[in-house]
Amino acid sequence: MATPGLDNAPTTHARLLAWVREMAELTTPDQVVWVDGTDEEWERLTQELVDAGTFTRLEKKPNSFWCASDPSDVARVEDRTYICSVDEADAGPTNNWMAPDEMKSVMTELYRGCMRGRTMYVIPFCMGPVEAENPMFGVELTDSEYVVVSMRVMARIGTYVLEAMGTDRPFVPAMHSLGAPLEPGQADVPWPCSSTKYIVQFPEERTIWSYGSGYGGNALLGKKCYSLRIASVMARDEGWLAEHMLILKLTSPQQKTYYVAAAFPSACGKTNLAMLEPTIPGWTVETLGDDIAWMRFGADGRLYAVNPEFGLFGVAPGTGWDTNPNAMRTIEQGNSVFTNVALTDDGDVWWEGMTDDAPAHLTDWKGRDWTPESGELSSHPNSRFCTPITQCPILAPEYSEPQGVPISAILFGGRRKTTIPLVTEARDWNHGVFMGATLSSETTAAATGAVGVVRRDPFAMLPFIGYNAGDYFRHWVETGKAHDAAQLPKIFYVNWFRRDADGGFLWPGFGENSRVLKWVVERLEGTAAAVETPVGHVPTADSLDVDGLDLSYEQLRKALAVDADEWRAEIPQITEWFQKFGDKLPSTLWDELAILEHRLS
Ligand code: GDP
Ligand code: PGA
Ligand code: MN
Ligand code: MN
């Protein structure tokens, strides 16, 4: 019997039609639905999710929904994520690998009949503007309504994208299933998923296969899987950069504008910095992106960045009027999905850090009664808001310009209690690449596994480099060599998370990070002073604007300190890290390590 929806597709794109048919025949859904991206479709699907018990409509935010996942399906699963290159060496020492044929036979058996009792949705999407010279198309197949509505927020989707794909434009096929077929008469659960999970990239075929999870980073395949893992491979081949970076626009009191990109690991401050409200007079920040930057060189030799996304998928806890008022203003307008936060009795959302005092009663993310005495968090530490970027009140109008914006500075950063100063300027591009390649950070709840463990997270891309990380470092080195040094962005390393002996943060962070951005700009303009240290240029205590800041001189000194003993302890760790890459590691990085060692001795 023919599958409804399969034979009356709204396209004649032959490769797309053949692939949809092949996948529908394998997964045997009850019907195939082509996603058009209209408001009517959103109304219908969100109502279905409410009826299924997956969504609770919020009384206090228009067109917005509270959602609790299965407690086992709350974060990216790095141990289940694979780069299935033909040659194992191309996945490198930092990725899981399986031969593509072997992975395909394992997953084909998982996919066989896996959409039984469900609908297969076909989501045409485009990462970045459809008006781009080479629009970056993808098509996600999914059996999850949650994925469809989330993709509508996070990416450009629907009929206009399908039309732009024409009859033969290339696209990335992105296959997703929850892996939870329904037998006739079987009742569904609010959050179907499978205990078997695979998040798989085939870099040569530029194809994605995901199975078993509904969580954003595992299931919204335009984001991490396409825009980072697959795109990083395209970028290597084509001479550009696909990076885990926010993009912001900074305007000085003299009305000079600068675009800054910054890479921090997941849950280390990208969304907050991207939407920062400066505490120093006369400076403004506007947002262009909060998670991913695609950067290509322009004819003028400058590096131009585009945000391929269309929405914000932000960490909820810690987001409040004091810390990130622009995120609060963005979600207040509604049209948002909140996953694994708490629900208030009057139909709003709440999470730790939204307000100083918790409401007297909540429904927690596991659906249980919660009071401040419960002794547990009301919201999962990796709970998320999913909201349209166009609602951000400080969105820079040029965020959707296909050619992007010229980047003046790149910041790398992580979460380190010790060692790493508040801000350090690299001596040059290669030193900056060394900073990126050795970036370290404490693990967070954004991925399953232990939290708070220091690990190397090169360029904040450890979970997202779609090929051998040694080759990726080389790509960064070559990028520097191939372009005029004077036009390249300057590179900085920041750490908002250094702690005092009593465990408190040395630096107040959030809006006060504008002071660090100001120093960065003044370094670009050549006006701010710096001390040359073994690890790079660090602000002198009086070159950082701390006017009006409640921070003791002693605290500032500690935040900026370069402790030679702490750094010497990094050397064997960096050595061990570099050894992993064998002869893939560019020799310039060994040279940089030798320089560091020498300067510390
Ligand atoms: P992203 O995942 O990289 O986008 O990180 P977010 O901006 O969502 O921040 C992750 C967590 O770190 C949230 O709980 C924030 O409140 C917290 N955070 C962000 N910026 C700062 C900062 O400057 N200082 C401190 N102490 N915490 C921060
Ligand atoms: P984040 O995005 O970087 O904002 O946490 C999600 C992720 O990286 O998993
Ligand atoms: Mn991210
Ligand atoms: Mn974020």
XYZ file of C-alpha atoms and ligand atoms in Angstrom:
640
model
C 0.000 0.000 0.000
C 1.262 3.458 -0.886
C 2.335 5.696 1.987
C 0.138 8.844 2.074
C 2.152 11.917 1.213
C 4.910 10.061 -0.581
C 3.543 10.355 -4.109
C 2.329 13.961 -4.058
C 5.506 15.794 -3.097
C 5.652 19.580 -3.654
C 8.965 19.298 -5.548
C 10.503 17.612 -8.573
C 14.008 17.582 -7.073
C 14.974 14.088 -8.197
C 17.708 13.354 -5.671
C 15.536 14.596 -2.814
C 12.523 12.565 -3.962
C 14.599 9.405 -4.318
C 16.111 9.828 -0.852
C 12.768 10.536 0.847
C 11.321 7.438 -0.828
C 14.259 5.275 0.188
C 14.046 6.414 3.812
C 10.250 6.106 3.951
C 10.450 2.561 2.607
C 13.071 1.728 5.236
C 11.378 3.371 8.229
C 7.719 2.696 7.206
C 5.945 5.754 8.663
C 2.130 5.940 8.491
C 2.420 9.060 6.337
C 4.889 11.547 4.921
C 4.298 15.280 5.499
C 6.220 18.028 3.704
C 6.850 20.855 6.146
C 5.845 24.259 4.729
C 6.874 26.465 7.660
C 3.538 28.325 7.862
C 1.850 29.649 10.998
C -1.040 27.230 10.405
C 1.376 24.321 10.481
C 2.947 25.615 13.713
C -0.559 25.929 15.273
C -1.459 22.396 14.251
C 1.790 20.772 15.431
C 2.032 22.645 18.736
C -1.612 21.710 19.459
C -0.803 18.070 18.674
C 2.121 18.309 21.113
C -0.186 19.791 23.765
C -2.717 16.983 23.152
C 0.063 14.399 23.424
C 1.160 15.791 26.790
C 4.567 16.817 25.421
C 3.835 20.554 25.569
C 2.037 22.654 28.149
C 0.838 25.955 26.746
C 2.088 28.889 28.834
C -0.525 31.347 30.077
C 2.026 34.096 30.630
C 3.973 34.039 27.396
C 2.246 34.238 24.017
C 2.517 31.234 21.727
C 5.004 29.529 24.051
C 5.309 26.084 25.542
C 6.796 24.236 28.487
C 8.219 20.830 27.726
C 9.846 18.149 29.844
C 12.039 15.578 28.154
C 12.599 12.042 29.251
C 15.075 12.450 32.161
C 17.597 10.371 30.219
C 17.541 12.606 27.137
C 18.745 16.020 28.282
C 22.065 16.789 26.560
C 24.405 15.999 23.698
C 25.772 12.456 23.836
C 29.435 12.798 22.903
C 30.201 9.119 23.543
C 27.508 8.199 20.972
C 28.683 10.731 18.361
C 30.696 9.408 15.410
C 32.664 10.786 12.508
C 32.414 7.948 9.985
C 35.094 8.916 7.498
C 36.262 6.272 5.031
C 39.722 6.303 6.587
C 39.891 6.107 10.398
C 42.857 8.512 10.416
C 40.567 11.223 9.024
C 38.408 11.103 12.162
C 41.526 11.589 14.261
C 42.203 10.858 17.916
C 39.397 13.055 19.304
C 36.374 11.530 17.546
C 34.611 8.181 17.767
C 34.875 6.323 14.487
C 33.335 3.349 12.742
C 33.718 2.391 9.083
C 30.856 3.993 7.096
C 29.594 0.667 5.703
C 29.596 -0.933 9.121
C 27.802 2.043 10.693
C 25.262 2.061 7.878
C 24.445 -1.597 8.342
C 24.059 -1.162 12.121
C 21.859 1.903 11.707
C 19.870 0.531 8.780
C 18.669 -2.247 11.082
C 17.776 0.345 13.740
C 15.957 2.482 11.162
C 14.049 -0.496 9.712
C 10.411 0.116 10.643
C 11.420 2.701 13.264
C 8.749 5.240 12.202
C 5.894 2.714 12.410
C 2.819 4.422 13.804
C 4.356 7.872 13.323
C 4.591 10.597 10.679
C 7.737 11.273 8.688
C 8.196 15.025 8.308
C 10.342 16.383 5.493
C 11.913 19.685 6.595
C 13.663 21.649 3.833
C 16.042 24.069 5.572
C 18.789 26.516 4.764
C 21.643 27.404 7.105
C 22.365 31.075 6.553
C 20.407 33.310 4.198
C 18.672 31.696 1.207
C 19.942 34.744 -0.749
C 23.578 33.648 -0.277
C 25.687 33.046 -3.358
C 25.805 29.350 -2.453
C 22.848 28.755 -0.157
C 23.638 25.960 2.299
C 20.628 23.698 1.960
C 19.722 20.698 4.027
C 16.697 18.473 4.387
C 15.897 16.837 7.702
C 13.622 13.812 7.873
C 12.218 13.284 11.341
C 9.405 11.497 13.166
C 9.317 14.126 15.916
C 6.871 17.043 15.993
C 9.096 18.636 18.673
C 11.945 18.628 16.182
C 9.787 20.199 13.462
C 8.648 23.109 15.620
C 12.135 23.607 17.088
C 13.707 23.573 13.615
C 11.240 26.269 12.592
C 12.674 28.497 15.317
C 16.329 27.585 14.822
C 16.661 27.567 11.023
C 15.151 28.985 7.862
C 12.720 26.255 6.804
C 9.731 25.490 4.611
C 8.283 26.072 1.159
C 10.449 29.053 0.175
C 13.545 26.989 0.934
C 12.248 24.011 -1.039
C 11.513 26.325 -3.963
C 15.000 27.818 -3.764
C 16.405 24.273 -3.935
C 14.919 23.998 -7.405
C 15.206 20.658 -9.131
C 18.850 19.861 -8.520
C 20.578 22.139 -5.991
C 22.873 20.221 -3.605
C 21.685 19.663 -0.027
C 22.852 17.816 3.072
C 20.559 14.852 3.773
C 19.942 14.775 7.534
C 18.076 11.716 8.752
C 16.581 11.665 12.253
C 14.412 9.240 14.154
C 13.438 9.036 17.816
C 13.728 5.264 17.486
C 10.377 4.673 19.172
C 7.917 2.991 16.784
C 4.311 2.564 17.919
C 2.490 -0.721 17.538
C -1.207 -0.568 16.602
C -3.129 0.586 19.672
C 0.018 1.372 21.650
C -0.238 4.632 23.606
C 2.551 7.134 23.040
C 4.640 8.695 25.817
C 5.161 12.484 26.068
C 8.855 12.237 25.125
C 9.556 9.212 22.964
C 13.218 8.278 22.524
C 15.425 5.198 22.589
C 18.083 4.020 25.024
C 20.201 3.292 21.930
C 21.575 6.516 20.491
C 23.753 7.304 17.485
C 24.700 10.778 16.239
C 26.599 10.085 13.038
C 28.293 12.219 10.412
C 29.533 10.791 7.110
C 31.956 13.556 6.105
C 32.742 12.397 2.567
C 29.063 11.982 1.689
C 28.125 15.065 3.702
C 25.293 13.117 5.239
C 23.933 12.933 8.797
C 22.196 9.992 10.491
C 20.815 10.520 13.990
C 18.899 7.978 16.036
C 17.361 7.672 19.471
C 17.362 11.202 20.923
C 15.021 14.203 20.752
C 17.412 16.623 22.494
C 18.341 19.743 20.494
C 22.040 19.149 19.892
C 21.335 15.536 18.894
C 18.149 16.072 16.903
C 18.056 19.577 15.370
C 20.485 18.469 12.700
C 21.083 21.879 11.108
C 22.917 23.012 14.223
C 25.877 20.986 15.522
C 25.779 18.140 12.992
C 25.566 20.272 9.831
C 26.794 23.770 10.749
C 29.805 22.517 12.712
C 30.724 18.881 11.987
C 29.848 18.681 8.280
C 30.552 22.372 7.603
C 34.012 22.146 9.198
C 34.871 19.510 6.575
C 33.512 21.709 3.773
C 35.472 24.635 5.230
C 38.714 22.631 5.280
C 38.209 21.648 1.636
C 37.142 25.116 0.481
C 39.395 27.389 2.552
C 37.013 28.855 5.103
C 36.191 28.354 8.804
C 33.096 26.848 10.475
C 33.395 27.643 14.162
C 31.627 27.371 17.535
C 31.527 31.158 17.901
C 29.173 33.958 18.785
C 29.267 37.120 16.670
C 28.751 40.562 18.197
C 28.990 44.175 17.095
C 30.614 46.637 19.432
C 30.276 50.397 19.036
C 32.590 52.731 20.944
C 31.666 56.167 22.298
C 33.431 57.571 19.192
C 30.897 55.584 17.089
C 33.544 53.260 15.713
C 32.217 49.763 15.127
C 34.005 46.462 15.540
C 32.795 42.923 14.992
C 34.037 40.309 17.441
C 33.712 36.508 17.293
C 34.225 34.367 20.374
C 34.552 30.629 20.920
C 33.743 29.233 24.351
C 32.759 25.621 25.034
C 29.088 24.794 25.549
C 27.631 26.493 28.631
C 30.661 28.783 29.046
C 29.136 32.145 28.191
C 28.606 32.619 24.424
C 24.915 33.498 24.544
C 25.522 35.887 27.448
C 28.428 37.699 25.796
C 26.568 37.917 22.478
C 23.710 39.815 24.168
C 25.723 41.751 26.673
C 24.499 45.034 28.093
C 27.656 47.112 28.652
C 28.096 48.648 32.080
C 30.516 51.275 30.764
C 29.028 54.508 29.446
C 28.895 55.144 25.721
C 29.512 51.571 24.559
C 26.867 49.449 22.874
C 26.697 45.786 21.927
C 24.468 44.333 19.244
C 23.955 40.628 18.600
C 24.549 38.759 15.348
C 24.837 35.184 16.562
C 25.265 33.253 19.802
C 26.650 29.840 18.854
C 28.006 29.337 15.333
C 30.003 31.452 12.888
C 30.851 30.629 9.285
C 33.798 32.768 8.247
C 35.103 33.371 4.740
C 37.707 35.797 3.419
C 36.442 38.717 1.378
C 38.117 40.248 -1.673
C 39.619 42.863 0.683
C 41.474 40.138 2.607
C 39.318 40.475 5.710
C 37.550 37.598 7.433
C 33.736 37.885 7.185
C 31.383 36.027 9.536
C 27.816 34.828 9.020
C 25.541 33.265 11.624
C 23.976 30.250 9.881
C 21.203 29.981 12.484
C 17.845 31.700 12.846
C 17.120 31.162 16.545
C 18.699 31.007 19.975
C 18.989 27.721 21.860
C 20.173 29.123 25.156
C 21.056 27.651 28.536
C 18.160 28.705 30.813
C 19.674 28.532 34.326
C 21.598 31.677 35.160
C 19.601 33.719 32.643
C 17.874 36.573 34.473
C 17.183 40.303 34.394
C 20.460 40.938 36.253
C 22.674 38.729 34.110
C 21.155 38.704 30.617
C 18.254 41.166 30.340
C 18.297 41.000 26.533
C 17.643 37.256 26.613
C 14.753 37.924 29.011
C 13.344 40.547 26.613
C 13.711 38.099 23.736
C 11.776 35.274 25.395
C 9.149 37.620 26.843
C 7.803 38.136 23.336
C 6.849 34.468 23.217
C 6.998 32.086 20.242
C 9.364 29.986 22.317
C 9.829 26.442 23.554
C 11.253 25.885 27.045
C 12.622 22.419 27.723
C 13.410 20.993 31.166
C 12.829 24.199 33.114
C 10.237 24.536 35.900
C 6.590 25.536 35.387
C 4.987 28.125 37.679
C 1.482 27.731 39.054
C 0.254 30.656 36.955
C 1.546 29.193 33.694
C 4.960 30.736 33.278
C 8.489 29.317 33.361
C 11.135 29.653 36.062
C 14.663 28.415 36.546
C 17.533 28.884 38.961
C 19.047 32.327 38.505
C 16.013 33.932 36.825
C 15.107 35.795 40.028
C 16.815 35.955 43.428
C 13.869 34.372 45.197
C 12.307 31.187 43.936
C 8.505 30.991 43.710
C 6.911 29.230 46.684
C 5.686 26.393 44.488
C 6.658 25.030 41.080
C 6.328 21.960 38.927
C 9.907 20.853 38.425
C 11.403 19.577 35.186
C 10.523 16.033 36.177
C 6.883 17.032 36.640
C 6.980 16.850 40.445
C 5.881 19.383 43.063
C 8.772 21.627 43.983
C 9.309 24.162 46.779
C 12.455 26.043 47.808
C 12.819 23.389 50.519
C 12.952 20.538 48.019
C 16.720 20.436 48.128
C 16.948 19.759 44.392
C 17.195 22.013 41.382
C 13.838 22.862 39.822
C 15.371 22.930 36.343
C 17.915 20.698 34.688
C 21.313 22.502 34.497
C 21.170 22.077 30.700
C 17.552 23.201 30.361
C 17.072 25.427 27.322
C 15.015 28.223 25.787
C 14.464 28.002 22.045
C 13.473 31.392 20.694
C 13.582 33.359 17.413
C 16.711 35.526 17.081
C 14.605 38.174 15.331
C 12.976 38.884 18.722
C 16.293 39.927 20.231
C 15.933 43.669 20.902
C 19.610 44.325 20.169
C 19.820 42.242 17.012
C 22.209 43.968 14.576
C 20.345 44.609 11.310
C 23.254 43.155 9.303
C 22.866 39.726 10.953
C 21.142 38.370 7.845
C 23.443 39.910 5.237
C 24.739 37.009 3.123
C 28.291 38.399 2.878
C 28.607 38.664 6.671
C 30.539 41.134 8.792
C 34.322 41.728 8.973
C 35.802 40.324 12.172
C 38.420 42.433 14.001
C 39.003 40.198 17.017
C 38.568 36.547 17.902
C 38.280 35.554 21.550
C 38.889 32.058 22.846
C 37.758 31.240 26.347
C 36.888 28.523 28.779
C 35.899 27.827 32.331
C 39.029 27.603 34.451
C 39.195 28.119 38.225
C 42.934 28.823 38.062
C 45.836 29.663 35.762
C 44.144 31.469 32.860
C 44.091 35.282 33.211
C 40.949 37.356 32.650
C 42.270 38.378 29.228
C 45.477 37.750 27.267
C 46.338 39.012 23.802
C 48.213 36.661 21.489
C 51.504 37.923 20.088
C 50.484 36.938 16.558
C 48.263 34.557 14.594
C 50.304 31.414 15.316
C 50.404 32.194 18.999
C 46.626 32.648 18.814
C 46.296 29.263 17.107
C 48.362 27.804 19.963
C 45.916 29.363 22.446
C 43.000 27.840 20.538
C 44.651 24.435 20.184
C 45.435 24.229 23.914
C 42.155 25.737 25.162
C 40.990 23.945 28.272
C 37.739 24.107 30.174
C 35.764 22.384 32.890
C 33.078 20.103 31.454
C 29.466 21.276 31.791
C 25.964 19.811 31.747
C 25.642 20.554 28.009
C 26.974 17.057 27.358
C 26.241 13.868 29.279
C 29.025 12.713 31.612
C 30.931 14.208 34.520
C 30.693 17.969 35.132
C 33.604 20.156 36.293
C 36.447 18.054 34.912
C 39.169 20.078 33.145
C 39.757 18.836 29.608
C 41.368 20.222 26.470
C 38.637 21.622 24.239
C 40.532 23.007 21.235
C 38.867 26.107 19.778
C 35.810 25.065 21.877
C 35.309 22.580 19.025
C 36.296 19.259 20.633
C 32.831 17.714 20.111
C 32.345 19.404 16.741
C 35.455 19.026 14.576
C 34.299 16.783 11.725
C 37.782 15.524 10.880
C 41.243 14.977 12.346
C 41.870 17.730 14.904
C 45.547 17.788 13.908
C 44.481 18.650 10.355
C 42.093 21.217 11.792
C 44.963 22.944 13.628
C 46.924 22.909 10.378
C 43.961 24.471 8.578
C 44.071 27.355 11.079
C 47.828 27.764 10.634
C 47.492 27.683 6.826
C 44.643 30.205 6.972
C 47.012 32.619 8.704
C 49.781 31.992 6.181
C 47.503 32.502 3.197
C 46.352 35.970 4.217
C 47.794 39.384 4.951
C 48.700 39.416 8.646
C 47.613 43.049 8.983
C 44.079 42.134 7.880
C 43.684 39.049 10.068
C 41.642 39.365 13.258
C 43.694 39.751 16.443
C 43.347 36.813 18.838
C 42.638 36.987 22.587
C 42.091 34.405 25.340
C 39.592 35.196 28.106
C 38.492 33.525 31.332
C 35.459 34.851 33.230
C 35.562 31.927 35.633
C 38.769 32.270 37.647
C 38.146 31.774 41.360
C 39.372 33.169 44.629
C 40.740 30.889 47.364
C 37.236 30.944 48.936
C 35.681 29.643 45.704
C 34.019 32.873 44.558
C 34.458 34.260 41.046
C 37.246 36.844 40.919
C 35.567 38.724 38.101
C 31.891 39.793 38.199
C 31.323 38.779 34.558
C 28.189 39.331 32.434
C 27.708 43.074 31.617
C 31.055 43.863 33.230
C 32.731 41.826 30.481
C 32.231 44.997 28.393
C 35.322 46.306 30.186
C 37.360 43.506 28.663
C 35.822 44.184 25.232
C 36.831 47.831 25.633
C 40.438 46.789 26.351
C 40.361 44.530 23.302
C 39.240 47.446 21.117
C 41.865 49.724 22.612
C 44.496 47.112 21.807
C 43.230 47.041 18.215
C 43.485 50.819 18.132
C 46.896 50.699 19.793
C 45.919 52.845 22.764
C 45.755 50.427 25.738
C 48.813 49.388 27.730
C 49.757 45.750 28.319
C 52.442 43.791 30.104
C 54.303 41.237 28.089
C 54.156 37.951 30.013
C 55.291 34.438 29.068
C 51.725 33.671 27.933
C 51.042 36.849 25.972
C 49.990 40.451 26.567
C 47.928 40.991 29.717
C 46.379 44.326 30.747
C 48.271 46.458 33.223
C 46.113 46.981 36.304
C 45.290 50.532 35.204
C 44.747 49.868 31.499
C 41.537 47.971 32.206
C 38.632 50.360 32.847
C 37.314 49.424 36.303
C 35.653 52.777 36.905
C 32.634 52.356 39.161
C 33.302 48.655 39.601
C 33.155 47.199 43.088
C 36.374 45.224 42.793
C 39.411 45.431 45.050
C 42.822 46.036 43.553
C 43.862 42.693 45.017
C 41.024 40.861 43.233
C 41.861 42.523 39.934
C 45.518 41.614 40.369
C 44.538 37.979 40.979
C 42.210 37.942 37.985
C 45.020 39.185 35.732
C 47.875 37.246 37.331
C 50.175 34.994 35.313
C 51.434 32.475 37.839
C 54.564 30.808 36.482
C 54.111 27.699 38.644
C 50.536 27.178 37.460
C 51.676 27.572 33.858
C 54.642 25.244 34.295
C 52.145 22.615 35.462
C 50.323 23.010 32.120
C 53.402 22.133 30.063
C 53.368 18.337 30.553
C 49.605 18.336 29.958
C 49.957 20.286 26.725
C 52.843 18.034 25.669
C 50.730 14.939 26.242
C 47.819 16.559 24.381
C 49.976 17.447 21.366
C 51.526 13.955 21.262
C 48.087 12.517 20.515
C 48.240 14.045 17.044
C 51.594 12.557 15.996
C 52.881 14.037 12.763
C 49.483 15.630 12.057
C 50.361 18.350 14.560
C 51.751 21.430 12.768
C 55.350 21.961 13.865
C 54.572 25.628 14.625
C 52.533 24.445 17.621
C 55.551 22.558 19.012
C 57.545 25.752 18.419
C 54.988 27.776 20.353
C 55.149 25.299 23.230
C 58.949 25.563 23.259
C 58.680 29.368 23.361
C 56.264 29.169 26.283
C 58.509 26.767 28.158
C 61.521 28.939 27.510
C 59.750 32.098 28.680
C 58.609 30.388 31.867
C 62.084 29.177 32.764
P 26.900 29.177 26.070
O 26.359 27.810 26.229
O 28.357 29.199 25.721
O 26.078 30.018 25.168
O 26.856 29.840 27.535
P 25.743 30.788 28.199
O 25.940 32.210 27.803
O 24.402 30.207 28.000
O 26.164 30.646 29.716
C 26.253 29.388 30.353
C 26.208 29.566 31.837
O 27.322 30.356 32.256
C 24.956 30.279 32.310
O 24.511 29.705 33.501
C 25.429 31.687 32.534
O 24.672 32.346 33.519
C 26.886 31.505 32.958
N 27.718 32.663 32.544
C 27.731 33.267 31.338
N 28.571 34.326 31.328
C 29.124 34.384 32.556
C 30.077 35.267 33.191
O 30.582 36.209 32.591
N 30.423 34.985 34.479
C 29.859 33.930 35.160
N 30.230 33.732 36.423
N 28.945 33.105 34.609
C 28.583 33.319 33.334
P 25.724 26.138 23.700
O 24.960 25.314 22.554
O 27.124 26.215 23.158
O 24.984 27.425 23.689
O 25.687 25.434 25.003
C 24.579 24.015 22.626
C 25.715 23.036 22.678
O 26.879 23.411 22.370
O 25.433 21.893 23.006
Mn 27.102 25.405 21.246
Mn 24.467 29.394 23.993
